[in-house]
PDB file of C-alpha atoms in Angstrom:
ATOM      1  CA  UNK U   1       0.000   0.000   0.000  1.00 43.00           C
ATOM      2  CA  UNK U   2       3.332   5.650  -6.687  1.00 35.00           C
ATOM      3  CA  UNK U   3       4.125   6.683  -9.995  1.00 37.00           C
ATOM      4  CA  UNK U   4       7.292   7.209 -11.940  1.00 34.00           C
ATOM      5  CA  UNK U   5       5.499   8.211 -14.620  1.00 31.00           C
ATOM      6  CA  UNK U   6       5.576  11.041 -17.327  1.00 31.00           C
ATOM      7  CA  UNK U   7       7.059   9.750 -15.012  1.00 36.00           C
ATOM      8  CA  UNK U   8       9.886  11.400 -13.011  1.00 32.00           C
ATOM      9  CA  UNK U   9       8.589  15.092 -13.220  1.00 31.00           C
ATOM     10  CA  UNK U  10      10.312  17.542 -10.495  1.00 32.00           C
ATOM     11  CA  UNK U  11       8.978  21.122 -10.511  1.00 34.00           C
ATOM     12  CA  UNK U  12       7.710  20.811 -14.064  1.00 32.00           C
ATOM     13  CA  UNK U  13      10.967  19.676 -15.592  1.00 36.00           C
ATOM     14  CA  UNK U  14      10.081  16.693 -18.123  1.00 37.00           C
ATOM     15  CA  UNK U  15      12.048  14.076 -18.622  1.00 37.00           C
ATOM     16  CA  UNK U  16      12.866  11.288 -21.166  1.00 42.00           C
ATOM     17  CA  UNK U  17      13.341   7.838 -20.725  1.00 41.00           C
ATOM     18  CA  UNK U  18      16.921   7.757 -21.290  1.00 40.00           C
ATOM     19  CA  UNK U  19      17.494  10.266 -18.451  1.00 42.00           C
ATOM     20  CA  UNK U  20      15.139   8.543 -16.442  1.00 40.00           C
ATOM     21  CA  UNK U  21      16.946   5.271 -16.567  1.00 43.00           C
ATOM     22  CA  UNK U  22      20.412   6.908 -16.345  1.00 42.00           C
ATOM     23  CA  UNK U  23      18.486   9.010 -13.091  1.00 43.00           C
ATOM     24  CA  UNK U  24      17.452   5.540 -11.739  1.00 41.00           C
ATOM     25  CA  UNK U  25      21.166   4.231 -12.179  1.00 41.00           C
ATOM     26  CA  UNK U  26      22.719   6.953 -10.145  1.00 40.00           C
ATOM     27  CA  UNK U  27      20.103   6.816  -7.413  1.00 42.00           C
ATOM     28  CA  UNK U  28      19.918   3.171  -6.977  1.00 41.00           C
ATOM     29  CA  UNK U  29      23.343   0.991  -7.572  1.00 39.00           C
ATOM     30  CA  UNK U  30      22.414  -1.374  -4.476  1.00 43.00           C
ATOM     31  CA  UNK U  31      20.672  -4.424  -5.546  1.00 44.00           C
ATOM     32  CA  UNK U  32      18.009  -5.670  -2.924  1.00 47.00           C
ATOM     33  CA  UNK U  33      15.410  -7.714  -2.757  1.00 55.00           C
ATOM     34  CA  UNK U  34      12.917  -6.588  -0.537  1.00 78.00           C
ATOM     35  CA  UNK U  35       9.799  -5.137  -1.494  1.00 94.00           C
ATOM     36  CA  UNK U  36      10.908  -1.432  -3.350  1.00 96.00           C
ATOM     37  CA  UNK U  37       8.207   1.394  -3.131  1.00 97.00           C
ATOM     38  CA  UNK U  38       8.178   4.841  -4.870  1.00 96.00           C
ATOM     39  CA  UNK U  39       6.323   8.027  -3.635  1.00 97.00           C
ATOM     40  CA  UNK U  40       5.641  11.150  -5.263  1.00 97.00           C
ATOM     41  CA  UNK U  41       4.191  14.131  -4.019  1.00 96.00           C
ATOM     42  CA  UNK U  42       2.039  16.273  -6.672  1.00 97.00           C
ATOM     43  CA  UNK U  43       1.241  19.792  -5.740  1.00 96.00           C
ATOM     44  CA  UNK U  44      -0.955  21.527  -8.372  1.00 96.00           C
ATOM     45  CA  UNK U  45      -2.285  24.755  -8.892  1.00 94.00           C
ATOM     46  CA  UNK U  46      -5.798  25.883  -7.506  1.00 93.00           C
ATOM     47  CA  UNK U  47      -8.723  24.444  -9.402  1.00 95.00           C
ATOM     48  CA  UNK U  48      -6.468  21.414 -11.078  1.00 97.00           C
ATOM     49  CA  UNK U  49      -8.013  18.833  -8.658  1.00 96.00           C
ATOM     50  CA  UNK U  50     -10.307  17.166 -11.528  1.00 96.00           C
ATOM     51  CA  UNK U  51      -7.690  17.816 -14.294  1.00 97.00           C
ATOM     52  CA  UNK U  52      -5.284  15.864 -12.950  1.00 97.00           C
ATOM     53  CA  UNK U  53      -7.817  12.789 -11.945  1.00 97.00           C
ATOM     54  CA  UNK U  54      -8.454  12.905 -15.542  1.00 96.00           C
ATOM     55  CA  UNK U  55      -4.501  12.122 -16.121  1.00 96.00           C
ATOM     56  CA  UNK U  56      -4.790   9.339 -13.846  1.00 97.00           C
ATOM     57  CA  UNK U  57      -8.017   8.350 -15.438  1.00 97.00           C
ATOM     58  CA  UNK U  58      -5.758   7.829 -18.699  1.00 97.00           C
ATOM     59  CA  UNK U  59      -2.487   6.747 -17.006  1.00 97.00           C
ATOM     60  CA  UNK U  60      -4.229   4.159 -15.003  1.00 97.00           C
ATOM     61  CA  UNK U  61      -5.141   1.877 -18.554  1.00 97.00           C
ATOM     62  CA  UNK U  62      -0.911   2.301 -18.641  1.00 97.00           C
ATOM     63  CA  UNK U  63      -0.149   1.010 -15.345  1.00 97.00           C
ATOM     64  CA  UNK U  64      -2.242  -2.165 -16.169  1.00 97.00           C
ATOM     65  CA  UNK U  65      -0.416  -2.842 -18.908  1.00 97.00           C
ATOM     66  CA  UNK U  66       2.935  -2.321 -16.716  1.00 97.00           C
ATOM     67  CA  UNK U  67       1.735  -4.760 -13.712  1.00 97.00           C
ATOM     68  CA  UNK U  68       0.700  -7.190 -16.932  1.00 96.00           C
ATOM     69  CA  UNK U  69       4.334  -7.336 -18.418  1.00 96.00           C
ATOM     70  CA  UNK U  70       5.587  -7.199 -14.628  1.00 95.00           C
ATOM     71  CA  UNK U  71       7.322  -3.893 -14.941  1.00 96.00           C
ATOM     72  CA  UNK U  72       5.718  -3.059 -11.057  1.00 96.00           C
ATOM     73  CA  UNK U  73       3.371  -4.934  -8.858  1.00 96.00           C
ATOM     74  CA  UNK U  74       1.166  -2.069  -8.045  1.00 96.00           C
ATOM     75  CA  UNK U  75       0.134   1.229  -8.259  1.00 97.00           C
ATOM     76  CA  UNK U  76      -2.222   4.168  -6.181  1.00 97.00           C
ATOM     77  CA  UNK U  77      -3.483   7.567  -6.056  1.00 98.00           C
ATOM     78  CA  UNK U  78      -4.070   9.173  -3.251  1.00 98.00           C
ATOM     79  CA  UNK U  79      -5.766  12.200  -1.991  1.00 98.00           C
ATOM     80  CA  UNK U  80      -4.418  14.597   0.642  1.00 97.00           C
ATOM     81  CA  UNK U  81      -7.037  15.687   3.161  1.00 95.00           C
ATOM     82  CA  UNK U  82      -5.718  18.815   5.145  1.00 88.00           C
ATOM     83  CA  UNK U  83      -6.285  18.818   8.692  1.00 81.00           C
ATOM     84  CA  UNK U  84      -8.813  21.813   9.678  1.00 76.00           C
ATOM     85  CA  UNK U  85      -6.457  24.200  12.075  1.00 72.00           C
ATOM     86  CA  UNK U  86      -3.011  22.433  10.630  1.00 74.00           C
ATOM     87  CA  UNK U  87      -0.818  25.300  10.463  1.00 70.00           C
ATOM     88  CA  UNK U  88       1.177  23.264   7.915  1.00 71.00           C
ATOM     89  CA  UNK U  89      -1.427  22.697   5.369  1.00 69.00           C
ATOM     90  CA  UNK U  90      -0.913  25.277   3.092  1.00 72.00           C
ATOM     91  CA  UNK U  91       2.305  23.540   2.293  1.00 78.00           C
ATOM     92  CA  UNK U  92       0.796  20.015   1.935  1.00 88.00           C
ATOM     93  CA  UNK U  93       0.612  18.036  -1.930  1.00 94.00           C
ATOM     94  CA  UNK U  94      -2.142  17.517  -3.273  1.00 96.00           C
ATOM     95  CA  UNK U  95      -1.721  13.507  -4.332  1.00 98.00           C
ATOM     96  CA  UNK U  96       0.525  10.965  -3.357  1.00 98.00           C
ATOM     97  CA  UNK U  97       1.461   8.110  -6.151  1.00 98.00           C
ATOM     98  CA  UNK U  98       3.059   5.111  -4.670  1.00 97.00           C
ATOM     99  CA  UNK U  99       4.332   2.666  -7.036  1.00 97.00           C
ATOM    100  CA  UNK U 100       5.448  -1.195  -6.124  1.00 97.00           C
ATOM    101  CA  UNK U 101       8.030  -3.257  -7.029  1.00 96.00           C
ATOM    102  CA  UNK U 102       8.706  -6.801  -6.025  1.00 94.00           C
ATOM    103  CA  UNK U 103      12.907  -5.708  -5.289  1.00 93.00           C
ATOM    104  CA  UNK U 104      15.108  -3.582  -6.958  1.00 91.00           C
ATOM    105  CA  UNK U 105      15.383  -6.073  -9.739  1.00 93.00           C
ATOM    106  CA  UNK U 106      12.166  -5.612 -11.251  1.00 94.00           C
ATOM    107  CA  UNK U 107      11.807  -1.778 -10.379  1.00 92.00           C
ATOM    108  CA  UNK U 108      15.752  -1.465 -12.511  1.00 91.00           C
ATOM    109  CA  UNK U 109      14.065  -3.059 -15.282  1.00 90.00           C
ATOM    110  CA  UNK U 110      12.878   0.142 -17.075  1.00 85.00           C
ATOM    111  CA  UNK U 111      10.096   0.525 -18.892  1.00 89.00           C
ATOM    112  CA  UNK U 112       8.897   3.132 -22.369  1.00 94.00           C
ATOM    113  CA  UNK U 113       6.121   4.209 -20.790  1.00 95.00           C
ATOM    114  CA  UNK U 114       5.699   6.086 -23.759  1.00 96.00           C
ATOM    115  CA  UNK U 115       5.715   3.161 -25.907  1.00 96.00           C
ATOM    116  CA  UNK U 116       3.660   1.536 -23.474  1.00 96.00           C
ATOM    117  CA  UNK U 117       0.726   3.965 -23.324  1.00 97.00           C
ATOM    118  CA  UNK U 118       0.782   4.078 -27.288  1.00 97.00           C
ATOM    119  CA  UNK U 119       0.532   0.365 -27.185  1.00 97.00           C
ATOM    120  CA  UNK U 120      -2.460   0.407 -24.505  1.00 97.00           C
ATOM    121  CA  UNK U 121      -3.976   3.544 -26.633  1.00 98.00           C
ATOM    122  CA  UNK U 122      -3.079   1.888 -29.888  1.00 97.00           C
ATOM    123  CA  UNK U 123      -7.009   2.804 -31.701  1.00 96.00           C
ATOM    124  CA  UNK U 124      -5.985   6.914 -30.656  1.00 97.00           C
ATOM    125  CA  UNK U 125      -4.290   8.638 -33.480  1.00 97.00           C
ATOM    126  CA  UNK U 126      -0.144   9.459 -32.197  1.00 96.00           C
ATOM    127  CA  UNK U 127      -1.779  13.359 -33.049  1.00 96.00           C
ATOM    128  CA  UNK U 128      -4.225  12.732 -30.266  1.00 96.00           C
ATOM    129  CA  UNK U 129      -2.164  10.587 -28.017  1.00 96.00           C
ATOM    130  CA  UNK U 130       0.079  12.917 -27.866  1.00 96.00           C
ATOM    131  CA  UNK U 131      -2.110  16.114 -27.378  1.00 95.00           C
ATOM    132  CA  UNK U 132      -3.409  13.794 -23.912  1.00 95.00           C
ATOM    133  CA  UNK U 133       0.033  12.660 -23.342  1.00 95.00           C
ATOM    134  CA  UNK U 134       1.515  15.894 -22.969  1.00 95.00           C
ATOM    135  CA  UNK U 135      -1.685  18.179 -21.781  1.00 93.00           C
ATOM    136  CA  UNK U 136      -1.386  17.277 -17.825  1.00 93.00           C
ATOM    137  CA  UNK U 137      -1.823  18.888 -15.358  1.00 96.00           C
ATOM    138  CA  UNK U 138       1.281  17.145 -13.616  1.00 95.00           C
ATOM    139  CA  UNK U 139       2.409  19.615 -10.854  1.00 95.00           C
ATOM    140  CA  UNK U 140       5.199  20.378  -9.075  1.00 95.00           C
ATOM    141  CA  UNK U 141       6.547  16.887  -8.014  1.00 95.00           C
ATOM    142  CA  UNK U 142       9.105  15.119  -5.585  1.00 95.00           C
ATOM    143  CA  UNK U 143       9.801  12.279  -5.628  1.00 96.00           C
ATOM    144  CA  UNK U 144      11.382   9.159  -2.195  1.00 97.00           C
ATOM    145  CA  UNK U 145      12.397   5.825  -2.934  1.00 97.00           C
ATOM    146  CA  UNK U 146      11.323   3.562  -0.174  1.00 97.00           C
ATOM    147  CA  UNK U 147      12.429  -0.168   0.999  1.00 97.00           C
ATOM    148  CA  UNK U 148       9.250  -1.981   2.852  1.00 97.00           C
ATOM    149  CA  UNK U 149      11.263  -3.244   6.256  1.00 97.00           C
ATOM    150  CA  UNK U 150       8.006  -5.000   7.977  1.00 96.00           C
ATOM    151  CA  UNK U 151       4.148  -4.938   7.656  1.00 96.00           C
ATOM    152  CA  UNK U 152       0.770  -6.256   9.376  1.00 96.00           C
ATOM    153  CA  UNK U 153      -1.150  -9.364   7.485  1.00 93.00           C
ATOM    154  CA  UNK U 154      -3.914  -7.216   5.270  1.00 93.00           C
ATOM    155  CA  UNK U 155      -7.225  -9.900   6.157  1.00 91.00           C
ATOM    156  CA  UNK U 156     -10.127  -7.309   4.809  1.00 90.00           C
ATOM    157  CA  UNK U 157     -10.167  -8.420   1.319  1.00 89.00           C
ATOM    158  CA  UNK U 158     -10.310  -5.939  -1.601  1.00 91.00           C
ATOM    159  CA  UNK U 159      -9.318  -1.841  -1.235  1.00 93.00           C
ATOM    160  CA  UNK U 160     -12.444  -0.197  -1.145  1.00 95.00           C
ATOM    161  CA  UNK U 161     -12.343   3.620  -3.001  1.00 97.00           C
ATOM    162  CA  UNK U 162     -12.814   6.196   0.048  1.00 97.00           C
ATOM    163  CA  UNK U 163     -10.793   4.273   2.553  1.00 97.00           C
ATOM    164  CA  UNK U 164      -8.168   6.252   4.403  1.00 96.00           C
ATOM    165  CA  UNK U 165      -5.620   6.184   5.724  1.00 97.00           C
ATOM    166  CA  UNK U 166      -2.769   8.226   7.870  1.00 97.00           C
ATOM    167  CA  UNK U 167       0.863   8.676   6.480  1.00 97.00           C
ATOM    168  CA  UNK U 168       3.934   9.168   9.249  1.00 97.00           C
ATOM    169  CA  UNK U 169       7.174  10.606   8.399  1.00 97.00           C
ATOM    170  CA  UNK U 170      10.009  10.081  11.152  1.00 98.00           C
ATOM    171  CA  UNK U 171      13.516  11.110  11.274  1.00 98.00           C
ATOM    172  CA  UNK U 172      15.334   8.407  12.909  1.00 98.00           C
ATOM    173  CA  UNK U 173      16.807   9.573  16.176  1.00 98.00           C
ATOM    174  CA  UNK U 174      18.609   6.337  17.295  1.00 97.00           C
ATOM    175  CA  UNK U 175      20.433   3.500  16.264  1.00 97.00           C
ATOM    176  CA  UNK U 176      17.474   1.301  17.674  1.00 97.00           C
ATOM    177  CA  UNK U 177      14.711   2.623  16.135  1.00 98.00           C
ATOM    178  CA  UNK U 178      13.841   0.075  13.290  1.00 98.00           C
ATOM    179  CA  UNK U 179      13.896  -2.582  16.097  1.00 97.00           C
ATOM    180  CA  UNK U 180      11.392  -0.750  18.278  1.00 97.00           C
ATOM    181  CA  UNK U 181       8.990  -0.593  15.492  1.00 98.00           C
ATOM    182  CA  UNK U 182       9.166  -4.063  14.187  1.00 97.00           C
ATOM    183  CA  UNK U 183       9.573  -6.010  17.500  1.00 96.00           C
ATOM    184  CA  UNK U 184       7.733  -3.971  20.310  1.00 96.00           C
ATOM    185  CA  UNK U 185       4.809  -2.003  18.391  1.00 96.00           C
ATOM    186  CA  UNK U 186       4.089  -4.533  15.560  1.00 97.00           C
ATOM    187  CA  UNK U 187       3.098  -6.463  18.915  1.00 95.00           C
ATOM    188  CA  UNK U 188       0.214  -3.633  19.566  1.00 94.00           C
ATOM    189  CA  UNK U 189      -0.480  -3.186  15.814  1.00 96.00           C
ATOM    190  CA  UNK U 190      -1.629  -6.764  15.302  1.00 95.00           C
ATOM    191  CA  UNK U 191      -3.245  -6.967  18.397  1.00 93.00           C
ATOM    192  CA  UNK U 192      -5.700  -4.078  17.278  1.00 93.00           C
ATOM    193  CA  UNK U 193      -6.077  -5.658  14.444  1.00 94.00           C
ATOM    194  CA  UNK U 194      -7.594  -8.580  16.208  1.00 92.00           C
ATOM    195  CA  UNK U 195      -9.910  -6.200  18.275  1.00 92.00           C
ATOM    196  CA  UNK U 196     -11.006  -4.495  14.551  1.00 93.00           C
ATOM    197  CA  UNK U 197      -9.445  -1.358  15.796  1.00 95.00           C
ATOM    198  CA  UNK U 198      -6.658  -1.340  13.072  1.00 96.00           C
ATOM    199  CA  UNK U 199      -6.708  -2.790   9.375  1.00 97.00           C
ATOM    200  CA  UNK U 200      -3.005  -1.800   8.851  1.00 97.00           C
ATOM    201  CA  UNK U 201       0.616  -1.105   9.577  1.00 97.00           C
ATOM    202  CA  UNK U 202       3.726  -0.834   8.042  1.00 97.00           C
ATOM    203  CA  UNK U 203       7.303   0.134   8.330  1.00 98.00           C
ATOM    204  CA  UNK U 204       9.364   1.733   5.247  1.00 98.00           C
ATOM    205  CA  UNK U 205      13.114   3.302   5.009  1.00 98.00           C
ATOM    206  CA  UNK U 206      13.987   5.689   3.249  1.00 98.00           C
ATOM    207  CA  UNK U 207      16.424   4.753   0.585  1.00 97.00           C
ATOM    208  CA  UNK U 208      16.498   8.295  -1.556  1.00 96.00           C
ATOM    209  CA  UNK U 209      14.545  11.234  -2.496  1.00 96.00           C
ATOM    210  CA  UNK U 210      14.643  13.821  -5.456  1.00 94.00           C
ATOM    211  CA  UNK U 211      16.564  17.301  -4.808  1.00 92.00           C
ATOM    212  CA  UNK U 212      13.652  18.697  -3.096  1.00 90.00           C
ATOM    213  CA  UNK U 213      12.594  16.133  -1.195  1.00 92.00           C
ATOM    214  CA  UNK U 214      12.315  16.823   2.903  1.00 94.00           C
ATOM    215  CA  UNK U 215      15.899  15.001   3.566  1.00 96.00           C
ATOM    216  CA  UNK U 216      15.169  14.960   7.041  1.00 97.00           C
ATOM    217  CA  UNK U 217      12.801  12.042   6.769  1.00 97.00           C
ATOM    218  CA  UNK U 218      14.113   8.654   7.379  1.00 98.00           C
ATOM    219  CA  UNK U 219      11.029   6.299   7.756  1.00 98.00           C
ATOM    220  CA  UNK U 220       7.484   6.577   6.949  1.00 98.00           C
ATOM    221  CA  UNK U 221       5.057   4.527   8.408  1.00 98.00           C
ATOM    222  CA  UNK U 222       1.814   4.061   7.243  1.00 98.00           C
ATOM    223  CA  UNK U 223      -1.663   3.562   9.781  1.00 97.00           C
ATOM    224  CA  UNK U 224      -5.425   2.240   8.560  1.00 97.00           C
ATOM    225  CA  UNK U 225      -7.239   2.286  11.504  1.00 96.00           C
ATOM    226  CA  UNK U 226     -10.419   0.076  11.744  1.00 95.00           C
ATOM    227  CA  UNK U 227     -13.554   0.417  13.942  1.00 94.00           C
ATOM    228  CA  UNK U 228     -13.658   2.556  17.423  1.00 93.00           C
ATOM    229  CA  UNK U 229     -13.527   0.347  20.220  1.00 93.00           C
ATOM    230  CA  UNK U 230     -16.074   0.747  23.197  1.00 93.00           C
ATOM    231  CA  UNK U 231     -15.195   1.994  26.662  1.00 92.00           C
ATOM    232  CA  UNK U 232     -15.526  -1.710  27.705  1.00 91.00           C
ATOM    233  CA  UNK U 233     -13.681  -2.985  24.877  1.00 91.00           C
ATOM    234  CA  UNK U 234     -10.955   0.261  25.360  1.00 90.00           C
ATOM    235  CA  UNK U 235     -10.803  -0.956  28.823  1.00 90.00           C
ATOM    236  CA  UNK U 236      -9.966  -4.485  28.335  1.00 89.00           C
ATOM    237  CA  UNK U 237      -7.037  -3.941  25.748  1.00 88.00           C
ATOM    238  CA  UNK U 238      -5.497  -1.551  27.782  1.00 89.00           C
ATOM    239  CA  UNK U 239      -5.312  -4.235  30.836  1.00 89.00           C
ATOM    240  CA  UNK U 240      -3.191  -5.992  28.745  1.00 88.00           C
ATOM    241  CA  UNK U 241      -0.355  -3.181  29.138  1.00 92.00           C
ATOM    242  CA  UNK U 242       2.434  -4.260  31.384  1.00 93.00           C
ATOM    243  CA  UNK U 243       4.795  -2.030  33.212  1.00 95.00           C
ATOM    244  CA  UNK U 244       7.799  -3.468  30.645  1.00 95.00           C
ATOM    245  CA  UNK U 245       5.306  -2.115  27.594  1.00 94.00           C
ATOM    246  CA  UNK U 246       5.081   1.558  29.321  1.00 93.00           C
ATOM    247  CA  UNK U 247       8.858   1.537  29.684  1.00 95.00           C
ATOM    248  CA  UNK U 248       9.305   0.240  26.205  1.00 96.00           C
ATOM    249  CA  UNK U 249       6.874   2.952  24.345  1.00 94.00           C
ATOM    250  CA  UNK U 250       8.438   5.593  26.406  1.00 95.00           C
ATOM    251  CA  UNK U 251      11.958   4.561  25.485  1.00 96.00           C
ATOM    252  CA  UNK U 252      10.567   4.030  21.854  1.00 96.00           C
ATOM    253  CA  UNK U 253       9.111   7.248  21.446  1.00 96.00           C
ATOM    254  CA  UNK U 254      12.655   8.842  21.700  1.00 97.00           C
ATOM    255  CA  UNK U 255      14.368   6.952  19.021  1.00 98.00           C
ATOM    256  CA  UNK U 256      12.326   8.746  16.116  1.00 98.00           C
ATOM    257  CA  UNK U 257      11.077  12.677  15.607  1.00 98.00           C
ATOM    258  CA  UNK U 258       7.869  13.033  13.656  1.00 96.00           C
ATOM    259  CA  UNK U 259       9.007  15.283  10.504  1.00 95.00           C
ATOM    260  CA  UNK U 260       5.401  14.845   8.890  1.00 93.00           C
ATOM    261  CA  UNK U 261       1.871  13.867   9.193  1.00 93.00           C
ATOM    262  CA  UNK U 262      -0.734  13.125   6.360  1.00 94.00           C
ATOM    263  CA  UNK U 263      -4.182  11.904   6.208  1.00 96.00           C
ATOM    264  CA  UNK U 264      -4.900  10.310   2.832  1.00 98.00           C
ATOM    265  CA  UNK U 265      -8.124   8.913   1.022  1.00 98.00           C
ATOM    266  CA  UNK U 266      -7.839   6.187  -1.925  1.00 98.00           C
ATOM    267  CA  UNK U 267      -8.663   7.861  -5.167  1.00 98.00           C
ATOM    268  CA  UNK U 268      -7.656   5.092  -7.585  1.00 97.00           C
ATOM    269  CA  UNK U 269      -5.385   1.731  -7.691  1.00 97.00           C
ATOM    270  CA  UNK U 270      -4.290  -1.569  -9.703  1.00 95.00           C
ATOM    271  CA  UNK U 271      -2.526  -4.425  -8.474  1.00 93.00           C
ATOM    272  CA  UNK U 272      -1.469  -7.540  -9.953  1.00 81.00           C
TER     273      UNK U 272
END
């Protein structure tokens, strides 16, 4: 649970496909194999909202075609809400577009999206293609490439359009950090997921970002949360806290700085 599409725009500068695969060979020499994630943050001009779902409308035919010839495993749009009172807001994207890759491998692979799309389009004229192709909008873009470190087991069957869900972004503060998440409050996430309080968790680094991307931010974790719990039911879970699990979120909370805080809502997705 983004886009490298027309692909690889930052602050309206276009590129080909020969500079982006010679972009993706400087950024990313280190072969891994864990799951490989893109983001990219669109902020567009006032009134460009429906615009540029109709580019996604038209791009999302494209990324079918790439999940189909395993170019990427999955893609999503989605919409950021602003927080009412967030003083930060004003400086918020409007979209995020994650794409997925099973490891570096298949994400190195490179792909025409060009090509692609004229394959996928092939009854438009290239006159007409091209007039879509190139009308946008496509904002002002940055653009993080993330490595998944550790998730939650999804068990609510398929992505419904609407859902939401919250986006962190932490600057790692100490050498510990990563362990905290995955072995003390993975614990908590998947026991509120067996209480219907939470539908999702999971734990990315931060591998690289595009010139303008925040280089503060280290990890991003991402939060679904599921129903709200009762006082009754509230009450019971939190029994369940030990003194050791105090100590531990305490100590936790220190080894990370929130940088970031987004609330998104699904606007669009494929995946294999």
């Amino acid at each position: 649970m983004f886009n490298i599409f027309l692909n690889l725009i930052f602050n309206f500068k276009i590129f080909d496909m020969k500079k982006i695969n010679l972009l993706f060979t400087l950024l990313f020499t280190v072969i891994t194999y864990s799951q490989m994630i893109t983001y990219t943050s669109v902020r567009l001009e006032e009134g460009q909202n429906d615009a540029y779902i109709d580019v996604e409308k038209f791009w999302s035919k494209i990324h079918e075609q790439a999940i189909e010839e395993d170019f990427e495993t999955g893609w999503m749009i989605w919409k950021v809400v602003p927080v009412e009172g967030d003083e930060n807001a004003a400086n918020q994207a409007d979209f995020l577009i994650m794409n997925f890759y099973q490891d570096s491998v298949q994400m190195n692979k490179g792909v025409d999206f060009y090509k692609l799309g004229r394959s996928v389009y092939s009854k438009l004229s290239k006159k007409k293609f091209d007039k879509i192709w190139e009308a946008g909008p496509y904002g002002t873009r940055n653009f993080y490439q993330l490595e998944r470190l550790d998730n939650t087991t999804w068990l609510f069957g398929d992505l419904e359009i609407g859902t939401k869900l919250t986006l962190n972004a932490f600057k790692q503060t100490d050498e510990n950090y990563e362990q905290y998440e995955m072995d003390f409050y993975k614990k908590w996430h998947n026991k509120r997921i067996l209480n219907g309080s939470r539908k999702w968790w999971e734990l990315n680094r931060v591998l690289s970002s595009s010139e303008n991307g925040n280089k503060e931010i280290t990890h991003v974790t991402l939060d679904m949360m599921g129903k709200e719990l009762s006082e009754s039911e509230r009450e019971e879970f939190w029994k369940e806290v030990t003194f050791t699990d105090r100590m531990m979120w305490t100590n936790g909370a220190k080894t990370r700085e929130m940088i970031n805080q987004v609330n998104l809502e699904l606007v669009m997705y494929r995946f294999k």
